[in-house]
Amino acid sequence: MPNPHTETSDSLPPDASAPVSSPSDSIPPRSPAAGAPAPRGAPDLSTTWLRVFLEVARHGSFTVAARTLGWTQSAVSRQISSLEAALGGAPLFDRLPRGVRLTEAGEVLVPHAESVVERLLGAGRELAALRERAGGRLRVGAFATADAALVPRAIAAFRVRSPGVRLSREEGLTPALLDRLSTDRLDLAVVSTTGRARLDTCALHHILDESLYVAVPAGHPLAAEASVRLPRLADADWISGGPRPEGTLLDAALRHGFRPRVAHVVAEWTAKLGYVAAGLGVTLVPALAAESVRPDVALLPVLDEDAPARAVYAATVRGRPLTPAAQVFLAALRESATRIPGTRAGGAV
C-alpha cells in the first residue's frame, strides 16, 4: 500500500475494490457515545468504513476518494471519523495542506482492512459461482461413442427434469476431457477406460461396462456366426482410430497374442462402418455404438471371457460435492445405460 503525501488524480485500478453504497442509500453506524465503556473483544466495524478508508489511503486524498466513490467529500470524512471513533479515537490520517497521509495507526490498519475486504469479495465470487453451478448451468463432456445413444438420452431426460438449467456439451477423447475437468472447464465428463488415461485423479461414478463387437461386411464368411473369437481375424485388415493398437479398442487383440494389421486409420464411427461395408477391412465396435450400425454390416459379439469389459464412468472433480444439476444428470445417465444392449449397468464407485 502506498503512503502518498499529496493529492493525486490517478484513477482507480481495475477491481481495486467493490462499489460501496452512497450515504443517501444507507446510514453509517453511530460512533460510540462519549464516555461510553469500550466494547469487549473485536470492534464493531462497518465494511463500508473499511472500503472508504482504503480508497482514501490509496489516493492520499479525501477529495479524490470521494470522486472515485461518487460521494461528497464531507460524506467520506464522516465515514473516516466513524471508523476512527470505533477504533478508539486515534487518527488514521494526518491532514496535510494538500491531501492526507497515513498515521502509524493507519499503517497498521491497512493490511487488516485489505484482508477483510478481499475475503468478503472472494466469498461473494464463490457464492455466485455456487449459485450458477447449482441452478444456472451444467457443462458436460463425453467421448464419441457415448454420444451415440447414452448421452443424448440422458440429455433428453435431464431437460424434462431440470428445464431451468443451461446444459452445454462437448466431445473429446478421455484424456482431453479429464484435463478440462481438472481446469474447471467441465462439471462432469463421461469417460472410458480405453486409452489408458489416468482416471484416479478424479471422482468416478460407474455408469456401465460394455462388451465389444466385430463389424464385418454383410457378405463376410463369418457374418452368419453367432459370435467370434478375435484370433480368427488375426490375418484380417483392420480399420482403427489410430495407427497403433495400443490405447485403442484393438488392445483386445494384443491380449489374445496377435498384433492386428491396421490397414486404414479412420477416426469417425460412421466412416469406419463405411469402410467395412465396402469390404476394406473389419473393425471393433463398442456396445455403445452398436445401435447405429448400418444394415450392410454384420456385428459379431466378441468372445473374450477372460478380458475385462470396457468400463464407462461419469467423472467429476474429486472433493467437490455434486451439484443438484449434476446429480440429476448422473441419474439420467444411469437410466439411459439400462436401455443399451450389450452393456451391464454399474453402480457408484
CSV table of C-alpha atoms in Angstrom, one decimal:
chain,number,residue,atom,x,y,z
A,1,MET,CA,0.0,0.0,0.0
A,2,PRO,CA,1.5,3.3,-1.0
A,3,ASN,CA,1.8,6.1,1.6
A,4,PRO,CA,1.1,9.2,-0.5
A,5,HIS,CA,1.8,12.7,0.8
A,6,THR,CA,0.0,14.7,-1.7
A,7,GLU,CA,-3.3,14.5,-3.7
A,8,THR,CA,-3.3,12.6,-6.9
A,9,SER,CA,-5.7,12.5,-9.9
A,10,ASP,CA,-4.9,8.9,-10.7
A,11,SER,CA,-8.0,6.8,-11.3
A,12,LEU,CA,-8.7,3.5,-9.5
A,13,PRO,CA,-7.0,0.4,-11.0
A,14,PRO,CA,-9.5,-2.3,-12.2
A,15,ASP,CA,-11.1,-4.3,-9.4
A,16,ALA,CA,-9.4,-2.2,-6.8
A,17,SER,CA,-12.4,-2.6,-4.6
A,18,ALA,CA,-16.1,-3.2,-4.8
A,19,PRO,CA,-18.5,-0.2,-5.1
A,20,VAL,CA,-19.9,0.9,-1.8
A,21,SER,CA,-23.3,2.4,-1.1
A,22,SER,CA,-23.7,6.1,-1.1
A,23,PRO,CA,-24.5,7.9,2.1
A,24,SER,CA,-28.0,8.6,0.8
A,25,ASP,CA,-28.7,4.9,0.5
A,26,SER,CA,-27.6,3.9,4.0
A,27,ILE,CA,-26.9,5.5,7.3
A,28,PRO,CA,-23.5,4.7,8.7
A,29,PRO,CA,-23.4,3.1,12.2
A,30,ARG,CA,-23.1,5.6,15.0
A,31,SER,CA,-19.8,6.2,16.7
A,32,PRO,CA,-19.6,5.3,20.3
A,33,ALA,CA,-21.0,7.9,22.7
A,34,ALA,CA,-18.5,9.9,24.6
A,35,GLY,CA,-17.7,8.3,27.9
A,36,ALA,CA,-19.3,5.0,27.0
A,37,PRO,CA,-17.3,1.9,28.0
A,38,ALA,CA,-15.2,0.3,25.3
A,39,PRO,CA,-16.8,-2.8,23.8
A,40,ARG,CA,-15.2,-6.1,24.7
A,41,GLY,CA,-13.5,-8.2,22.0
A,42,ALA,CA,-13.3,-7.2,18.4
A,43,PRO,CA,-14.5,-3.7,17.5
A,44,ASP,CA,-17.9,-3.4,15.8
A,45,LEU,CA,-16.8,-2.1,12.3
A,46,SER,CA,-18.7,-1.4,9.1
A,47,THR,CA,-17.2,-2.9,6.0
A,48,THR,CA,-18.2,0.4,4.3
A,49,TRP,CA,-15.9,2.3,6.6
A,50,LEU,CA,-13.0,-0.1,5.7
A,51,ARG,CA,-13.6,0.3,2.0
A,52,VAL,CA,-13.7,4.1,2.2
A,53,PHE,CA,-10.6,4.0,4.4
A,54,LEU,CA,-8.7,2.0,1.7
A,55,GLU,CA,-9.8,4.4,-1.0
A,56,VAL,CA,-8.5,7.4,0.9
A,57,ALA,CA,-5.3,5.6,1.7
A,58,ARG,CA,-4.9,4.6,-1.9
A,59,HIS,CA,-5.3,8.1,-3.3
A,60,GLY,CA,-3.9,10.1,-0.4
A,61,SER,CA,-6.9,12.4,-0.7
A,62,PHE,CA,-10.4,12.7,0.7
A,63,THR,CA,-11.4,14.6,-2.5
A,64,VAL,CA,-10.1,12.0,-5.0
A,65,ALA,CA,-11.6,9.2,-2.9
A,66,ALA,CA,-15.0,10.9,-2.8
A,67,ARG,CA,-14.9,11.5,-6.6
A,68,THR,CA,-14.0,7.8,-7.2
A,69,LEU,CA,-16.8,6.6,-5.0
A,70,GLY,CA,-19.3,9.1,-6.3
A,71,TRP,CA,-19.8,10.7,-2.8
A,72,THR,CA,-19.3,14.1,-1.4
A,73,GLN,CA,-16.1,14.9,0.5
A,74,SER,CA,-18.0,15.5,3.7
A,75,ALA,CA,-19.6,12.1,3.4
A,76,VAL,CA,-16.1,10.4,3.1
A,77,SER,CA,-14.9,12.5,6.0
A,78,ARG,CA,-17.8,11.3,8.2
A,79,GLN,CA,-17.1,7.6,7.3
A,80,ILE,CA,-13.4,8.0,8.4
A,81,SER,CA,-14.4,9.8,11.6
A,82,SER,CA,-16.8,7.0,12.4
A,83,LEU,CA,-14.1,4.4,11.8
A,84,GLU,CA,-11.6,6.3,13.9
A,85,ALA,CA,-14.1,6.6,16.8
A,86,ALA,CA,-14.9,2.8,16.6
A,87,LEU,CA,-11.2,2.0,16.9
A,88,GLY,CA,-10.6,4.1,20.0
A,89,GLY,CA,-10.3,7.6,18.6
A,90,ALA,CA,-6.7,7.6,17.3
A,91,PRO,CA,-6.5,9.4,13.9
A,92,LEU,CA,-5.8,7.3,10.9
A,93,PHE,CA,-4.7,10.1,8.6
A,94,ASP,CA,-2.6,13.2,9.1
A,95,ARG,CA,-4.3,16.2,7.4
A,96,LEU,CA,-1.8,18.0,5.2
A,97,PRO,CA,-2.1,21.2,3.2
A,98,ARG,CA,-2.6,19.1,0.2
A,99,GLY,CA,-4.1,15.7,0.8
A,100,VAL,CA,-3.6,13.3,3.7
A,101,ARG,CA,-1.1,10.6,4.7
A,102,LEU,CA,-1.5,7.5,6.9
A,103,THR,CA,-0.6,7.8,10.5
A,104,GLU,CA,1.1,4.9,12.3
A,105,ALA,CA,-2.3,3.6,13.3
A,106,GLY,CA,-3.5,3.9,9.7
A,107,GLU,CA,-0.4,1.9,8.5
A,108,VAL,CA,-1.3,-0.8,11.0
A,109,LEU,CA,-4.9,-1.0,9.8
A,110,VAL,CA,-4.2,-1.2,6.1
A,111,PRO,CA,-3.4,-4.9,5.7
A,112,HIS,CA,-6.2,-5.9,8.0
A,113,ALA,CA,-8.7,-3.8,6.1
A,114,GLU,CA,-7.4,-5.2,2.8
A,115,SER,CA,-7.7,-8.8,4.1
A,116,VAL,CA,-11.3,-8.2,5.3
A,117,VAL,CA,-12.4,-6.6,2.0
A,118,GLU,CA,-10.7,-9.2,-0.1
A,119,ARG,CA,-12.2,-12.1,1.9
A,120,LEU,CA,-15.7,-10.6,1.5
A,121,LEU,CA,-15.2,-10.2,-2.2
A,122,GLY,CA,-13.9,-13.7,-2.5
A,123,ALA,CA,-16.9,-15.1,-0.6
A,124,GLY,CA,-19.2,-13.2,-2.9
A,125,ARG,CA,-17.5,-14.7,-6.0
A,126,GLU,CA,-17.6,-18.2,-4.7
A,127,LEU,CA,-21.3,-17.9,-3.7
A,128,ALA,CA,-22.1,-16.5,-7.1
A,129,ALA,CA,-20.3,-19.4,-8.8
A,130,LEU,CA,-22.1,-21.9,-6.5
A,131,ARG,CA,-25.5,-20.5,-7.4
A,132,GLU,CA,-24.6,-20.7,-11.1
A,133,ARG,CA,-23.4,-24.3,-10.8
A,134,ALA,CA,-26.4,-25.3,-8.7
A,135,GLY,CA,-29.2,-23.8,-10.8
A,136,GLY,CA,-27.7,-22.0,-13.8
A,137,ARG,CA,-25.6,-24.3,-15.9
A,138,LEU,CA,-24.1,-27.7,-16.3
A,139,ARG,CA,-21.1,-28.3,-18.6
A,140,VAL,CA,-20.9,-31.9,-19.8
A,141,GLY,CA,-18.2,-33.6,-21.9
A,142,ALA,CA,-18.3,-37.1,-23.5
A,143,PHE,CA,-16.2,-39.4,-25.7
A,144,ALA,CA,-17.6,-40.1,-29.2
A,145,THR,CA,-19.3,-43.4,-28.8
A,146,ALA,CA,-21.1,-42.3,-25.6
A,147,ASP,CA,-22.7,-39.6,-27.8
A,148,ALA,CA,-24.3,-42.3,-30.0
A,149,ALA,CA,-27.1,-43.2,-27.5
A,150,LEU,CA,-26.1,-42.9,-23.9
A,151,VAL,CA,-25.6,-39.2,-23.6
A,152,PRO,CA,-28.4,-38.0,-25.9
A,153,ARG,CA,-31.0,-40.0,-24.0
A,154,ALA,CA,-29.6,-38.6,-20.7
A,155,ILE,CA,-29.8,-35.1,-22.0
A,156,ALA,CA,-33.4,-35.5,-23.1
A,157,ALA,CA,-34.4,-36.8,-19.7
A,158,PHE,CA,-32.4,-34.0,-18.0
A,159,ARG,CA,-34.1,-31.3,-19.9
A,160,VAL,CA,-37.5,-32.5,-18.8
A,161,ARG,CA,-36.4,-32.7,-15.1
A,162,SER,CA,-34.3,-29.5,-15.0
A,163,PRO,CA,-35.7,-27.2,-17.6
A,164,GLY,CA,-34.1,-24.1,-15.9
A,165,VAL,CA,-30.5,-25.3,-16.2
A,166,ARG,CA,-28.5,-24.4,-19.3
A,167,LEU,CA,-26.7,-27.5,-20.4
A,168,SER,CA,-23.7,-27.4,-22.7
A,169,ARG,CA,-22.0,-30.5,-24.2
A,170,GLU,CA,-18.7,-31.1,-25.9
A,171,GLU,CA,-17.0,-34.1,-27.4
A,172,GLY,CA,-13.4,-35.3,-26.9
A,173,LEU,CA,-11.1,-38.1,-26.0
A,174,THR,CA,-10.9,-39.2,-22.4
A,175,PRO,CA,-7.5,-37.6,-21.6
A,176,ALA,CA,-8.7,-34.2,-23.0
A,177,LEU,CA,-12.0,-34.4,-21.1
A,178,LEU,CA,-10.1,-35.1,-17.9
A,179,ASP,CA,-7.9,-32.1,-18.5
A,180,ARG,CA,-10.9,-29.8,-19.0
A,181,LEU,CA,-12.5,-31.2,-15.9
A,182,SER,CA,-9.4,-30.5,-13.8
A,183,THR,CA,-9.2,-26.9,-15.0
A,184,ASP,CA,-12.9,-26.3,-14.2
A,185,ARG,CA,-14.0,-26.1,-17.8
A,186,LEU,CA,-16.3,-29.0,-17.4
A,187,ASP,CA,-18.6,-30.0,-14.5
A,188,LEU,CA,-18.9,-33.7,-15.5
A,189,ALA,CA,-17.2,-35.8,-18.1
A,190,VAL,CA,-18.3,-39.2,-19.5
A,191,VAL,CA,-15.1,-41.2,-19.9
A,192,SER,CA,-13.9,-44.7,-20.6
A,193,THR,CA,-11.0,-47.0,-19.7
A,194,THR,CA,-9.9,-47.0,-23.4
A,195,GLY,CA,-6.7,-45.1,-24.0
A,196,ARG,CA,-5.1,-45.9,-20.6
A,197,ALA,CA,-6.0,-42.4,-19.2
A,198,ARG,CA,-5.3,-41.8,-15.6
A,199,LEU,CA,-8.8,-42.0,-14.1
A,200,ASP,CA,-7.6,-41.9,-10.5
A,201,THR,CA,-7.2,-38.2,-10.5
A,202,CYS,CA,-10.9,-37.5,-10.2
A,203,ALA,CA,-14.1,-38.9,-8.6
A,204,LEU,CA,-15.6,-41.7,-10.6
A,205,HIS,CA,-19.3,-42.7,-10.8
A,206,HIS,CA,-19.6,-46.1,-12.5
A,207,ILE,CA,-22.2,-45.9,-15.4
A,208,LEU,CA,-21.8,-49.2,-17.2
A,209,ASP,CA,-19.5,-52.0,-18.5
A,210,GLU,CA,-19.8,-52.7,-22.2
A,211,SER,CA,-18.9,-55.6,-24.5
A,212,LEU,CA,-17.3,-55.5,-27.9
A,213,TYR,CA,-18.4,-56.5,-31.4
A,214,VAL,CA,-16.5,-57.1,-34.6
A,215,ALA,CA,-18.1,-55.4,-37.6
A,216,VAL,CA,-17.7,-57.3,-40.8
A,217,PRO,CA,-19.2,-56.8,-44.3
A,218,ALA,CA,-22.6,-58.4,-44.6
A,219,GLY,CA,-21.2,-60.9,-47.2
A,220,HIS,CA,-18.2,-61.9,-45.0
A,221,PRO,CA,-17.7,-65.7,-44.3
A,222,LEU,CA,-18.1,-65.1,-40.6
A,223,ALA,CA,-21.2,-62.9,-40.9
A,224,ALA,CA,-23.6,-65.7,-40.0
A,225,GLU,CA,-21.7,-66.7,-36.9
A,226,ALA,CA,-23.3,-66.1,-33.5
A,227,SER,CA,-20.0,-64.9,-32.0
A,228,VAL,CA,-16.3,-64.8,-32.8
A,229,ARG,CA,-13.0,-65.1,-31.1
A,230,LEU,CA,-10.5,-62.4,-32.1
A,231,PRO,CA,-7.7,-64.8,-33.1
A,232,ARG,CA,-9.9,-66.0,-36.0
A,233,LEU,CA,-9.4,-62.5,-37.5
A,234,ALA,CA,-5.6,-62.3,-36.9
A,235,ASP,CA,-4.9,-62.1,-40.7
A,236,ALA,CA,-7.6,-59.5,-41.4
A,237,ASP,CA,-7.2,-55.9,-42.4
A,238,TRP,CA,-8.3,-53.7,-39.5
A,239,ILE,CA,-9.8,-50.3,-39.5
A,240,SER,CA,-8.9,-48.4,-36.4
A,241,GLY,CA,-8.9,-44.9,-34.9
A,242,GLY,CA,-5.1,-44.9,-34.6
A,243,PRO,CA,-2.1,-46.5,-36.5
A,244,ARG,CA,-1.1,-48.5,-33.4
A,245,PRO,CA,-3.4,-50.8,-31.4
A,246,GLU,CA,-2.1,-49.6,-28.1
A,247,GLY,CA,-4.5,-47.3,-26.3
A,248,THR,CA,-7.4,-48.2,-28.6
A,249,LEU,CA,-10.1,-50.9,-28.7
A,250,LEU,CA,-7.6,-53.1,-30.5
A,251,ASP,CA,-5.7,-53.6,-27.2
A,252,ALA,CA,-8.1,-56.6,-27.0
A,253,ALA,CA,-6.2,-58.2,-29.9
A,254,LEU,CA,-2.9,-57.7,-28.2
A,255,ARG,CA,-4.3,-59.6,-25.2
A,256,HIS,CA,-5.1,-62.5,-27.5
A,257,GLY,CA,-1.4,-62.7,-28.6
A,258,PHE,CA,-1.5,-61.2,-32.1
A,259,ARG,CA,-0.8,-57.7,-33.4
A,260,PRO,CA,-3.6,-56.6,-35.8
A,261,ARG,CA,-2.6,-55.2,-39.2
A,262,VAL,CA,-4.1,-51.6,-39.3
A,263,ALA,CA,-4.9,-51.0,-43.0
A,264,HIS,CA,-6.9,-47.8,-42.6
A,265,VAL,CA,-6.9,-45.2,-39.9
A,266,VAL,CA,-10.4,-43.6,-39.6
A,267,ALA,CA,-11.5,-41.6,-36.6
A,268,GLU,CA,-15.3,-41.2,-37.0
A,269,TRP,CA,-17.6,-44.2,-36.4
A,270,THR,CA,-19.9,-43.9,-39.4
A,271,ALA,CA,-16.9,-43.6,-41.6
A,272,LYS,CA,-15.3,-46.7,-40.1
A,273,LEU,CA,-18.5,-48.7,-40.9
A,274,GLY,CA,-18.5,-47.3,-44.4
A,275,TYR,CA,-15.0,-48.8,-44.9
A,276,VAL,CA,-16.3,-52.1,-43.5
A,277,ALA,CA,-19.3,-52.1,-45.8
A,278,ALA,CA,-17.0,-51.5,-48.8
A,279,GLY,CA,-15.0,-54.7,-47.9
A,280,LEU,CA,-11.9,-52.8,-46.9
A,281,GLY,CA,-11.5,-54.4,-43.5
A,282,VAL,CA,-13.1,-55.2,-40.2
A,283,THR,CA,-13.3,-53.1,-37.0
A,284,LEU,CA,-14.2,-53.3,-33.4
A,285,VAL,CA,-17.4,-51.6,-32.3
A,286,PRO,CA,-18.3,-51.0,-28.6
A,287,ALA,CA,-21.8,-51.7,-27.4
A,288,LEU,CA,-22.5,-48.0,-27.0
A,289,ALA,CA,-22.2,-47.6,-30.8
A,290,ALA,CA,-23.8,-50.8,-31.8
A,291,GLU,CA,-27.3,-49.3,-32.3
A,292,SER,CA,-26.0,-47.0,-35.1
A,293,VAL,CA,-24.6,-49.8,-37.3
A,294,ARG,CA,-25.9,-49.8,-40.9
A,295,PRO,CA,-27.7,-52.8,-42.4
A,296,ASP,CA,-24.9,-53.8,-44.8
A,297,VAL,CA,-22.6,-54.5,-41.9
A,298,ALA,CA,-22.9,-57.5,-39.6
A,299,LEU,CA,-22.0,-57.3,-35.9
A,300,LEU,CA,-20.5,-60.4,-34.2
A,301,PRO,CA,-20.1,-60.4,-30.3
A,302,VAL,CA,-16.5,-60.9,-29.3
A,303,LEU,CA,-16.0,-63.9,-27.0
A,304,ASP,CA,-13.5,-62.6,-24.5
A,305,GLU,CA,-14.4,-64.1,-21.2
A,306,ASP,CA,-11.0,-63.6,-19.5
A,307,ALA,CA,-10.6,-59.9,-20.5
A,308,PRO,CA,-12.1,-57.1,-18.6
A,309,ALA,CA,-15.0,-55.3,-20.2
A,310,ARG,CA,-14.6,-51.6,-21.1
A,311,ALA,CA,-15.9,-49.5,-18.2
A,312,VAL,CA,-17.6,-46.2,-18.6
A,313,TYR,CA,-17.7,-43.6,-15.9
A,314,ALA,CA,-19.0,-40.1,-15.1
A,315,ALA,CA,-16.0,-38.2,-13.8
A,316,THR,CA,-16.3,-35.2,-11.5
A,317,VAL,CA,-13.8,-33.1,-9.6
A,318,ARG,CA,-12.5,-35.0,-6.5
A,319,GLY,CA,-13.5,-33.5,-3.2
A,320,ARG,CA,-16.3,-31.3,-4.7
A,321,PRO,CA,-19.8,-32.3,-3.8
A,322,LEU,CA,-22.1,-32.9,-6.8
A,323,THR,CA,-24.4,-30.0,-7.5
A,324,PRO,CA,-28.2,-30.7,-7.8
A,325,ALA,CA,-27.9,-30.4,-11.6
A,326,ALA,CA,-25.0,-32.9,-11.7
A,327,GLN,CA,-26.9,-35.4,-9.5
A,328,VAL,CA,-29.9,-35.2,-11.9
A,329,PHE,CA,-27.7,-35.7,-14.9
A,330,LEU,CA,-25.9,-38.7,-13.3
A,331,ALA,CA,-29.2,-40.4,-12.5
A,332,ALA,CA,-30.3,-39.8,-16.2
A,333,LEU,CA,-27.0,-41.4,-17.4
A,334,ARG,CA,-27.6,-44.5,-15.3
A,335,GLU,CA,-31.2,-44.8,-16.5
A,336,SER,CA,-30.0,-44.4,-20.1
A,337,ALA,CA,-27.4,-47.2,-19.5
A,338,THR,CA,-30.1,-49.7,-18.7
A,339,ARG,CA,-31.6,-49.3,-22.2
A,340,ILE,CA,-28.5,-50.1,-24.2
A,341,PRO,CA,-28.0,-53.7,-25.3
A,342,GLY,CA,-24.6,-55.3,-24.7
A,343,THR,CA,-23.9,-53.3,-21.6
A,344,ARG,CA,-24.2,-54.0,-17.8
A,345,ALA,CA,-25.3,-51.0,-15.8
A,346,GLY,CA,-22.9,-50.2,-13.0
A,347,GLY,CA,-23.2,-48.6,-9.6
A,348,ALA,CA,-21.5,-45.8,-7.7
A,349,VAL,CA,-17.7,-46.0,-7.1
